Coordinates of C-alpha atoms in Angstrom, one line a residue:
M297 CA 0.0 0.0 0.0
E298 CA 2.8 2.4 0.8
P299 CA 4.3 2.3 -2.7
I300 CA 0.9 3.0 -4.2
K301 CA 0.5 6.0 -1.9
A302 CA 3.9 7.4 -2.9
L303 CA 3.1 6.8 -6.5
L304 CA -0.2 8.7 -6.1
I305 CA 1.4 11.7 -4.5
V306 CA 4.3 12.1 -6.9
S307 CA 2.1 11.4 -10.0
C308 CA -0.6 14.0 -9.0
Q309 CA 2.1 16.6 -8.5
I310 CA 4.0 16.0 -11.8
F311 CA 1.6 14.8 -14.5
Q312 CA -1.1 16.9 -15.9
L313 CA -3.2 14.6 -18.0
Q314 CA -6.6 15.3 -19.4
A315 CA -9.2 15.2 -16.7
S316 CA -11.6 12.4 -17.0
L317 CA -13.2 12.3 -13.5
Q318 CA -16.3 14.2 -12.6
A319 CA -15.9 17.5 -10.8
P320 CA -16.3 17.4 -7.0
Q321 CA -18.9 19.4 -5.1
L322 CA -17.7 22.3 -2.9
T323 CA -19.7 23.7 0.0
V324 CA -19.0 26.5 2.5
T325 CA -20.2 26.4 6.1
P326 CA -21.7 28.7 7.3
R327 CA -23.3 29.8 4.0
S328 CA -23.5 33.5 3.4
P329 CA -23.2 36.1 0.6
Y330 CA -20.5 37.8 2.6
Y331 CA -18.6 37.5 5.9
V332 CA -17.0 39.8 8.4
M333 CA -13.4 39.8 9.6
G334 CA -12.8 37.3 12.4
Q335 CA -15.5 34.8 11.4
S336 CA -14.5 31.2 10.7
V337 CA -15.6 29.2 7.7
T338 CA -15.1 25.6 6.5
L339 CA -14.9 24.6 2.9
T340 CA -15.8 20.9 2.2
C341 CA -15.0 19.0 -1.0
S342 CA -17.3 16.0 -1.7
Q343 CA -16.6 13.3 -4.3
S344 CA -19.3 10.7 -5.1
G345 CA -17.2 8.3 -7.3
N346 CA -15.5 5.0 -6.4
G347 CA -13.7 4.3 -3.2
K348 CA -10.2 4.5 -4.6
G349 CA -7.5 6.4 -2.8
K350 CA -7.3 10.0 -3.8
R351 CA -5.7 13.3 -3.1
F352 CA -7.6 16.6 -2.8
T353 CA -6.1 20.0 -3.9
F354 CA -7.7 23.3 -2.8
F355 CA -7.4 26.5 -4.9
K356 CA -8.0 30.2 -4.3
D357 CA -8.3 32.3 -7.4
K358 CA -6.7 29.4 -9.4
I359 CA -3.6 29.3 -7.1
E360 CA -3.0 26.2 -5.1
L361 CA -3.6 26.6 -1.4
S362 CA -3.0 23.1 0.0
S363 CA -3.1 19.4 -0.9
S364 CA -4.4 16.7 1.4
E365 CA -2.6 13.5 2.3
W366 CA -3.5 10.4 0.4
T367 CA -6.9 9.3 1.7
W368 CA -9.7 6.8 1.1
N369 CA -12.4 9.4 2.3
Q370 CA -15.0 10.7 -0.1
R371 CA -14.7 14.2 1.3
E372 CA -12.0 16.7 2.6
S373 CA -12.3 20.0 4.5
Y374 CA -10.3 23.2 4.6
H375 CA -10.8 25.4 7.7
I376 CA -10.2 29.1 7.9
P377 CA -10.4 29.9 11.7
Q378 CA -10.3 33.8 11.4
L379 CA -11.3 35.5 8.1
H380 CA -9.4 38.5 6.9
I381 CA -9.9 40.8 3.9
S382 CA -7.2 38.9 2.1
H383 CA -9.3 35.7 2.2
S384 CA -11.8 37.2 -0.2
G385 CA -11.8 35.3 -3.5
A386 CA -13.0 32.3 -5.5
Y387 CA -12.3 28.9 -4.0
S388 CA -12.4 25.6 -5.9
Y389 CA -11.2 22.0 -5.5
T390 CA -9.9 19.1 -7.6
Y391 CA -8.9 15.6 -6.7
C392 CA -6.5 13.1 -8.2
T393 CA -6.5 9.3 -8.2
I394 CA -4.6 6.5 -9.8
S395 CA -6.0 4.1 -12.4
D396 CA -3.8 1.5 -14.2
K397 CA -0.8 3.2 -12.6
Q398 CA -1.7 6.4 -14.3
P399 CA -2.8 9.7 -12.5
I400 CA -6.2 10.9 -13.4
H401 CA -7.4 14.4 -12.4
S402 CA -11.0 15.5 -11.8
L403 CA -12.5 18.5 -13.3
E404 CA -12.4 21.6 -11.1
S405 CA -15.4 22.2 -8.9
D406 CA -17.7 25.1 -9.4
P407 CA -16.1 28.1 -7.5
A408 CA -17.4 29.2 -4.1
W409 CA -17.1 32.9 -3.5
I410 CA -16.1 34.2 -0.1
T411 CA -16.4 38.0 0.3
V412 CA -15.0 39.4 3.6
L413 CA -16.1 42.8 4.7
D414 CA -14.5 45.1 7.3
P415 CA -16.6 45.3 10.4
P416 CA -18.3 48.7 11.2
P417 CA -16.0 51.0 13.1
R418 CA -15.8 50.8 16.9
P419 CA -18.4 53.0 18.7
V420 CA -17.6 55.4 21.6
L421 CA -19.4 55.2 24.9
K422 CA -20.0 58.4 26.9
L423 CA -21.7 59.0 30.2
N424 CA -23.5 61.9 31.9
P425 CA -22.2 62.7 34.5
P426 CA -18.9 62.2 32.7
T427 CA -17.1 61.1 35.9
G428 CA -19.0 57.8 35.9
E429 CA -19.9 58.4 39.6
V430 CA -23.5 58.9 40.7
N431 CA -25.4 58.8 43.9
E432 CA -28.1 56.2 44.5
G433 CA -31.4 57.2 43.1
N434 CA -30.0 59.7 40.6
R435 CA -30.2 59.4 36.8
L436 CA -27.4 58.2 34.6
L437 CA -27.4 58.9 30.8
I438 CA -25.4 56.4 28.6
T439 CA -24.7 57.3 25.0
C440 CA -23.3 55.1 22.2
S441 CA -21.9 57.2 19.3
T442 CA -20.7 56.3 15.8
N443 CA -19.5 58.4 12.8
R444 CA -21.8 56.7 10.3
N445 CA -25.3 58.1 9.8
S446 CA -26.2 56.6 6.4
T447 CA -27.0 53.0 7.4
E448 CA -29.7 51.3 9.5
K449 CA -28.5 50.3 12.9
R450 CA -29.4 48.4 16.1
F451 CA -27.6 49.5 19.3
H452 CA -26.8 47.3 22.3
F453 CA -25.7 48.2 25.7
Y454 CA -23.8 45.9 28.1
R455 CA -22.9 45.9 31.8
D456 CA -20.2 43.5 32.8
G457 CA -20.6 41.7 29.5
V458 CA -24.4 41.1 29.8
E459 CA -26.8 43.0 27.6
M460 CA -28.9 45.6 29.5
T461 CA -32.7 45.5 29.0
P462 CA -35.4 47.8 30.4
A463 CA -36.8 44.9 32.4
N464 CA -33.5 44.3 34.2
E465 CA -32.1 47.8 34.5
G466 CA -35.1 50.2 34.6
L467 CA -33.9 51.9 31.4
L468 CA -35.5 54.7 29.3
W469 CA -34.6 54.9 25.6
L470 CA -34.0 58.5 24.5
S471 CA -32.9 57.9 20.9
R472 CA -34.9 56.8 17.9
E473 CA -36.4 53.4 17.6
P474 CA -34.0 50.6 17.0
G475 CA -33.2 50.1 13.3
G476 CA -33.1 53.8 12.4
A477 CA -30.2 55.5 10.7
S478 CA -29.2 57.7 13.7
T479 CA -25.5 58.1 14.5
D480 CA -26.0 57.3 18.2
A481 CA -28.4 55.9 20.7
S482 CA -28.9 56.8 24.4
V483 CA -30.4 55.0 27.4
T484 CA -31.1 56.5 30.8
I485 CA -31.0 54.6 34.1
L486 CA -33.8 56.4 35.8
Q487 CA -32.9 55.5 39.3
A488 CA -29.4 54.2 39.7
R489 CA -28.8 51.4 42.2
P490 CA -25.5 50.3 43.8
S491 CA -25.9 46.9 42.2
Q492 CA -25.5 48.6 38.8
T493 CA -21.9 49.5 39.5
G494 CA -19.7 47.9 36.9
D495 CA -18.1 48.1 33.5
L496 CA -20.3 49.5 30.7
T497 CA -19.8 48.9 27.0
C498 CA -21.9 49.1 23.8
S499 CA -22.0 47.9 20.2
Y500 CA -24.2 48.2 17.2
E501 CA -25.3 46.2 14.2
E502 CA -25.3 47.8 10.8
K503 CA -27.6 46.5 8.0
N504 CA -25.7 45.5 4.9
S505 CA -28.0 44.2 2.2
S506 CA -30.3 41.8 4.1
R507 CA -27.8 41.0 6.9
W508 CA -26.9 42.7 10.2
I509 CA -23.2 43.0 10.8
S510 CA -21.9 43.6 14.3
S511 CA -19.4 46.3 15.2
P512 CA -16.6 45.7 17.7
W513 CA -17.4 46.7 21.3
S514 CA -16.7 50.2 22.5
Q515 CA -14.2 51.0 25.2
K516 CA -15.1 49.9 28.7
V517 CA -16.3 52.7 31.1
N518 CA -16.7 52.0 34.8
I519 CA -19.6 53.5 36.7
T520 CA -19.9 53.7 40.4
V521 CA -23.2 54.1 42.2
W522 CA -22.7 55.3 45.8
A523 CA -25.2 54.0 48.3
Q524 CA -27.1 56.4 50.5
H525 CA -26.8 54.9 54.0
P526 CA -29.9 55.5 56.2
Y527 CA -27.8 55.1 59.4
S528 CA -25.3 57.8 58.5
A529 CA -27.1 60.4 60.6
L530 CA -27.0 58.1 63.6
E531 CA -23.2 57.7 63.2
H532 CA -22.9 61.5 63.4
A533 CA -25.4 61.6 66.3
R534 CA -23.0 59.5 68.4
W535 CA -20.7 62.5 68.9
A536 CA -23.2 65.3 68.1
I537 CA -25.7 64.5 71.0
P538 CA -23.1 64.6 73.8
L539 CA -21.8 67.9 72.4
L540 CA -25.3 69.4 72.4
I541 CA -26.0 68.3 76.0
A542 CA -22.7 69.9 77.1
M543 CA -23.7 73.2 75.4
V544 CA -27.2 73.4 77.1
P545 CA -26.0 75.8 79.9
L546 CA -24.3 78.0 77.3
I547 CA -27.5 78.2 75.3
F548 CA -29.5 79.4 78.2
C549 CA -26.9 82.0 79.3
C550 CA -26.3 83.4 75.9
R551 CA -29.4 82.6 74.0
E552 CA -29.8 86.2 72.7
R553 CA -26.4 86.1 71.0
V554 CA -26.1 82.5 70.0
S555 CA -27.8 81.0 67.0
F556 CA -27.6 77.5 65.7
Q557 CA -27.7 76.0 62.3
I558 CA -28.5 72.3 61.8
L559 CA -26.0 71.1 59.2
H560 CA -26.9 68.4 56.8
V561 CA -23.9 66.1 56.6
Q562 CA -23.5 64.2 53.4
T563 CA -21.4 61.1 52.8
T564 CA -20.3 62.4 49.4
S565 CA -19.3 66.0 48.5
E566 CA -20.0 67.6 45.1
A567 CA -17.4 67.1 42.4
P568 CA -14.5 69.6 42.2
E569 CA -13.5 71.4 39.0
L570 CA -10.3 70.4 37.2
T571 CA -8.6 72.9 34.8
V572 CA -5.4 72.7 32.8
I573 CA -3.2 75.6 31.8
P574 CA -2.4 76.2 29.0
K575 CA -5.6 74.9 27.5
G576 CA -5.3 73.1 24.1
L577 CA -6.5 70.3 21.9
Y578 CA -3.1 68.7 22.1
Y579 CA 0.4 69.4 23.4
T580 CA 3.9 68.6 22.1
T581 CA 6.7 66.9 24.0
G582 CA 8.7 69.3 26.2
Q583 CA 5.8 71.6 27.0
S584 CA 4.7 72.2 30.6
V585 CA 1.2 72.1 31.9
T586 CA -0.4 72.7 35.3
L587 CA -3.6 70.9 36.5
T588 CA -5.6 72.8 39.2
C589 CA -8.3 71.0 41.3
R590 CA -10.7 73.5 42.8
Q591 CA -13.5 72.9 45.3
S592 CA -16.3 75.4 44.8
G593 CA -18.3 74.8 48.1
N594 CA -17.9 76.5 51.4
R595 CA -16.0 73.7 53.2
R596 CA -12.3 73.6 53.3
P597 CA -10.8 70.5 51.7
E598 CA -8.0 68.8 53.7
R599 CA -6.5 66.7 50.9
F600 CA -6.5 66.6 47.0
T601 CA -5.8 63.6 44.9
F602 CA -5.0 63.6 41.2
F603 CA -5.6 60.6 38.9
K604 CA -4.5 59.6 35.4
D605 CA -6.7 57.1 33.6
R606 CA -8.3 56.3 37.0
T607 CA -4.9 55.6 38.6
E608 CA -3.7 57.8 41.5
L609 CA -0.9 60.1 40.6
A610 CA -0.4 62.1 43.7
S611 CA -2.1 63.2 47.0
L612 CA -1.5 66.7 48.1
G613 CA -2.6 68.9 50.9
W614 CA -3.8 68.3 54.5
S615 CA -4.1 72.0 54.7
W616 CA -7.1 74.2 55.6
R617 CA -5.7 77.3 54.0
T618 CA -6.8 76.9 50.4
Q619 CA -9.7 75.5 48.4
S620 CA -7.5 74.3 45.5
D621 CA -4.3 72.6 44.7
R622 CA -2.3 72.0 41.6
Y623 CA -0.2 69.3 39.9
D624 CA 2.6 70.3 37.6
I625 CA 4.0 68.4 34.7
P626 CA 7.2 70.4 33.8
Q627 CA 8.1 68.5 30.6
L628 CA 5.4 66.5 28.8
K629 CA 6.2 63.1 27.3
V630 CA 4.1 61.0 24.9
S631 CA 3.4 58.6 27.8
D632 CA 1.7 61.5 29.7
T633 CA -1.2 61.2 27.2
G634 CA -4.4 60.3 29.1
E635 CA -7.5 61.4 31.0
Y636 CA -6.8 63.3 34.2
S637 CA -9.2 63.9 37.1
C638 CA -9.2 64.7 40.8
K639 CA -11.0 64.3 44.1
Y640 CA -10.8 66.0 47.5
W641 CA -11.4 65.0 51.1
T642 CA -12.8 66.8 54.1
W643 CA -13.2 65.8 57.7
T644 CA -17.0 65.8 57.4
S645 CA -17.1 64.1 54.0
P646 CA -14.7 61.3 53.5
R647 CA -14.7 61.6 49.8
S648 CA -15.9 63.9 46.9
L649 CA -17.2 62.8 43.6
E650 CA -14.6 62.7 40.9
S651 CA -14.1 65.8 38.7
S652 CA -15.0 65.8 35.0
P653 CA -11.9 64.3 33.1
V654 CA -9.5 66.5 31.3
L655 CA -7.9 64.9 28.2
I656 CA -4.2 65.6 27.5
N657 CA -2.9 64.5 24.2
V658 CA 0.9 64.6 23.9
L659 CA 2.4 64.4 20.4
E660 CA 6.0 64.4 19.0
P661 CA 6.5 67.7 17.2
P662 CA 7.6 67.6 13.5
H663 CA 11.3 68.3 12.8
P664 CA 12.0 72.0 12.1
P665 CA 12.2 73.1 8.5
H666 CA 15.4 74.4 6.7
F667 CA 15.0 78.0 5.6
S668 CA 17.2 79.6 2.9
V669 CA 17.5 82.8 0.9
S670 CA 18.7 83.0 -2.7
P671 CA 20.9 84.8 -3.7
K672 CA 22.7 84.7 -0.4
R673 CA 24.2 88.1 0.5
D674 CA 25.1 90.2 3.6
V675 CA 23.3 93.2 2.2
Y676 CA 20.6 93.7 -0.4
R677 CA 19.7 96.8 -2.3
S678 CA 16.2 98.2 -2.7
G679 CA 14.4 96.8 -5.7
E680 CA 16.4 93.6 -5.8
S681 CA 14.5 90.3 -6.0
I682 CA 15.1 87.3 -3.8
S683 CA 13.6 83.8 -3.4
L684 CA 12.8 82.4 0.1
T685 CA 12.7 78.6 0.4
C686 CA 11.2 76.5 3.2
S687 CA 12.4 72.9 2.9
I688 CA 10.3 70.2 4.7
P689 CA 12.3 67.2 6.2
N690 CA 11.1 63.6 5.8
N691 CA 8.7 64.5 3.0
R692 CA 5.8 65.0 5.5
H693 CA 2.2 65.5 4.3
V694 CA 2.1 69.3 4.8
S695 CA -1.2 71.3 5.0
E696 CA 0.3 74.8 5.3
V697 CA 3.7 76.6 5.2
L698 CA 4.0 80.1 6.6
F699 CA 6.7 82.7 6.2
Y700 CA 7.6 85.0 9.1
K701 CA 9.3 88.3 9.5
N702 CA 10.4 89.3 13.0
R703 CA 8.1 86.4 14.2
Q704 CA 5.1 88.0 12.6
Q705 CA 3.2 86.0 10.0
Q706 CA 3.8 87.5 6.5
R707 CA 2.3 85.2 3.9
A708 CA 1.8 81.5 3.0
L709 CA 4.5 80.0 0.8
V710 CA 3.7 78.5 -2.6
Q711 CA 4.9 75.0 -3.4
S712 CA 7.5 74.9 -6.1
Q713 CA 7.2 72.7 -9.1
S714 CA 10.7 71.2 -9.0
S715 CA 10.6 69.6 -5.6
P716 CA 7.5 68.6 -3.6
E717 CA 9.3 69.1 -0.3
N718 CA 10.4 72.7 -1.1
F719 CA 8.1 75.7 -0.7
T720 CA 9.3 79.0 -2.3
Q721 CA 8.2 82.6 -2.3
S722 CA 9.6 85.4 -4.4
L723 CA 10.0 88.8 -2.9
T724 CA 11.0 92.2 -4.3
L725 CA 12.9 94.0 -1.5
F726 CA 12.4 97.6 -0.2
P727 CA 14.0 99.1 2.8
Q728 CA 11.0 98.3 5.0
D729 CA 11.5 94.6 4.2
G730 CA 14.6 94.3 6.3
G731 CA 14.4 92.0 9.3
E732 CA 14.7 88.4 10.6
Y733 CA 13.0 85.9 8.3
S734 CA 12.0 82.3 9.1
C735 CA 9.3 79.7 8.3
K736 CA 7.3 76.8 9.8
Y737 CA 4.9 74.3 8.5
W738 CA 1.8 72.3 9.7
V739 CA 1.5 68.5 9.3
K740 CA -1.9 66.9 8.5
S741 CA -3.0 64.3 11.1
E742 CA -5.9 64.1 13.5
W743 CA -5.0 67.7 14.3
E744 CA -3.0 70.3 12.5
I745 CA 0.4 70.0 14.2
P746 CA 2.9 72.9 13.8
S747 CA 6.6 72.4 13.4
P748 CA 9.1 74.4 15.4
E749 CA 10.2 77.6 13.7
S750 CA 13.2 77.4 11.4
I751 CA 16.5 79.1 12.2
S752 CA 16.1 82.8 11.2
I753 CA 18.1 84.6 8.5
N754 CA 18.7 88.3 8.7
I755 CA 17.9 90.3 5.5
S756 CA 19.4 93.8 5.4
V757 CA 18.0 96.1 2.7
L758 CA 19.7 99.4 1.9
D759 CA 18.4 102.4 0.0
P760 CA 20.2 102.9 -3.3
P761 CA 22.8 105.7 -3.3
P762 CA 21.4 109.2 -3.9
R763 CA 21.1 110.5 -7.5
P764 CA 24.1 112.4 -8.7
A765 CA 24.1 115.8 -10.4
L766 CA 25.6 116.4 -13.8
K767 CA 27.4 119.8 -14.5
V768 CA 29.1 121.0 -17.7
D769 CA 31.6 123.8 -18.4
P770 CA 30.8 126.0 -20.2
P771 CA 27.5 126.2 -18.3
S772 CA 25.8 127.6 -21.3
R773 CA 25.9 124.0 -22.7
E774 CA 27.1 125.4 -26.1
V775 CA 30.6 124.9 -27.4
N776 CA 32.5 125.5 -30.7
E777 CA 34.2 122.6 -32.5
G778 CA 37.8 122.2 -31.4
D779 CA 37.1 123.6 -27.9
Q780 CA 37.3 121.6 -24.6
L781 CA 34.2 120.4 -22.7
L782 CA 34.3 119.6 -19.0
I783 CA 31.6 117.2 -17.6
T784 CA 31.4 116.6 -13.9
C785 CA 29.3 114.0 -12.0
S786 CA 28.8 115.1 -8.3
T787 CA 27.5 113.4 -5.2
N788 CA 27.1 114.4 -1.6
R789 CA 28.8 111.2 -0.2
N790 CA 32.6 111.2 0.1
D791 CA 33.1 108.4 2.6
T792 CA 32.5 105.4 0.3
E793 CA 34.4 103.8 -2.5
K794 CA 32.8 104.7 -5.9
R795 CA 33.0 104.0 -9.6
F796 CA 31.6 106.7 -12.0
H797 CA 30.1 106.2 -15.4
F798 CA 29.3 108.8 -18.1
Y799 CA 26.8 108.4 -20.9
R800 CA 25.9 110.1 -24.2
D801 CA 22.5 109.2 -25.6
S802 CA 22.4 106.3 -23.0
I803 CA 25.7 104.8 -24.4
E804 CA 28.6 104.7 -22.0
M805 CA 31.4 107.1 -23.0
T806 CA 35.0 105.7 -23.2
P807 CA 38.3 107.5 -23.9
A808 CA 38.9 105.4 -27.0
H809 CA 35.6 106.6 -28.6
E810 CA 35.3 110.1 -27.2
G811 CA 38.9 111.3 -26.8
L812 CA 38.3 111.9 -23.0
L813 CA 40.7 113.0 -20.3
W814 CA 39.8 111.9 -16.8
S815 CA 40.3 114.9 -14.4
S816 CA 39.4 113.2 -11.1
R817 CA 41.3 110.4 -9.3
E818 CA 41.4 106.8 -10.3
P819 CA 38.1 104.9 -10.5
G820 CA 37.2 103.2 -7.2
N821 CA 38.3 106.0 -4.8
A822 CA 36.2 107.7 -2.1
S823 CA 35.9 111.0 -3.9
A824 CA 32.5 112.8 -4.0
D825 CA 32.7 113.5 -7.7
A826 CA 34.5 112.7 -11.0
S827 CA 35.1 114.6 -14.2
V828 CA 35.9 113.9 -17.8
T829 CA 37.1 116.4 -20.4
I830 CA 36.5 116.1 -24.1
L831 CA 39.8 117.6 -25.3
Q832 CA 38.6 118.7 -28.7
V833 CA 34.9 118.8 -29.4
K834 CA 34.0 117.4 -32.8
A835 CA 31.0 118.0 -34.9
N836 CA 29.7 114.5 -34.1
H837 CA 29.6 115.4 -30.4
T838 CA 26.8 117.9 -30.9
G839 CA 23.1 117.2 -30.3
G840 CA 23.6 114.7 -27.6
E841 CA 22.1 114.1 -24.2
F842 CA 24.6 113.6 -21.4
A843 CA 24.0 111.8 -18.1
C844 CA 26.0 110.0 -15.4
R845 CA 25.7 107.6 -12.5
Y846 CA 28.0 105.9 -10.0
E847 CA 28.4 102.6 -8.1
E848 CA 29.0 102.6 -4.4
K849 CA 30.7 99.7 -2.6
M850 CA 28.5 98.2 0.2
S851 CA 30.1 95.3 2.0
S852 CA 31.5 93.3 -0.9
H853 CA 28.9 94.4 -3.5
W854 CA 28.7 97.3 -5.8
V855 CA 25.3 99.1 -5.6
S856 CA 24.3 101.4 -8.5
S857 CA 22.8 104.8 -8.0
P858 CA 20.0 106.2 -10.2
W859 CA 21.0 108.2 -13.2
S860 CA 21.6 111.9 -13.0
Q861 CA 19.4 114.4 -14.9
K862 CA 20.0 114.6 -18.6
V863 CA 21.8 117.6 -20.0
N864 CA 21.7 118.5 -23.7
I865 CA 24.9 119.9 -25.2
T866 CA 25.1 121.7 -28.6

């Protein structure tokens, strides 16, 4: 038998002969048009032919999944214990047997389709009062919320894993009738009982086609119902009655000046108020926050206790001097994310209700951007154009980039075409544009998270040098051919290095072309003016418009002045 088995397995793997056996029948249990993630299914291949040994092969989308051992059974199963989206597809089976020492394959079974859907998103359970603590006999509102309002739903509420019903809990439904398309549903425990203390959760079913698909359960929220003890007044009377008896003589002696108030002593004080400074939707690592627990009644608390996620953080106080206390977190870490609350104690009330929780979300800030200016110079002149570039590290998904001057927002930067991580802005400079420039960006996530500001770059913008004045000698501006003509370009600045330029009809004059003689010092000195002399005026020098300008050295750059007025010479 063993050689036959070996021959069967090897032959069914190697040979692909024409199928001559009838196709097997494939069934899926449980049977459904679609399934949700986490369900289990079993595929069963049934063959109704002879009782020869055979080997079954399972396929998904025509790709082999597994092959069974050699068997005499007429059926074989393939079990998927937990369905995932990747299990969606068309499943089929074939089998192979041996006849006359030759492998014979069956036809492939009809495909069985398995469609796996994502379950509806997890709902959120909320309570009112949000502390989850309530005195016996008071109302408690429980709300199950989703973010899908376009589908028909059925909501379910649970306490300690057991579904809550009006008969068992004394509930009042506040939302629409079950099966509506509302995004949430609420129930109210009309009169809370201590026996209802426990962990509450909720879930909902969403109708898809003709089938109801269950969501995951919400987060667990603990509720505590404090009992009102009828004997508490007697406990206080044990020490109150002897005190009153001892004060009887004083009452009779001083009854005109003494008044008494009968105080109602409760076992549970009202909840304090918890605030956080600074207030924000989220915080970044390294920030500091201060939590302040304040009791608003007229009794002095002796002790405050702060909690994070219902776990005690610190107990502070035993002082009658203040009605509040605070808890400082000097440098936030991601692990500090959570819900914070507080309670207080007094001598007459052993405990207060817990405050409403304050949520602190701590996020890692994005890396700072790199800011650059092009062209890079120590000093810029008025009218010059520059490009500002804010480069985002790690190719983050950016929602906004802002440009700052002296830490004041100027404008949003426009994304460049060449590089998706670089944002650029062109700027034409004027003297008032000088200052410290920087940039920052915002990353898209659940919140808009700003990056730290980039390193700033100082941009200095100088006015252009003042306009020079052009003078000619003779001042009449008329000269005979062959005479000399003196042209002088004057400024009122003699403390900077300059280079002067002279023009006739907007073309720069040179000694080679004009027969000029420079009368001032060498170009590049700190003189306030420069002159040129046309030694012998020629006829072709007439009818021209003369002008001049100069360049002034600022730092390592030459900055041009405006042109002088134009002077016509005949």
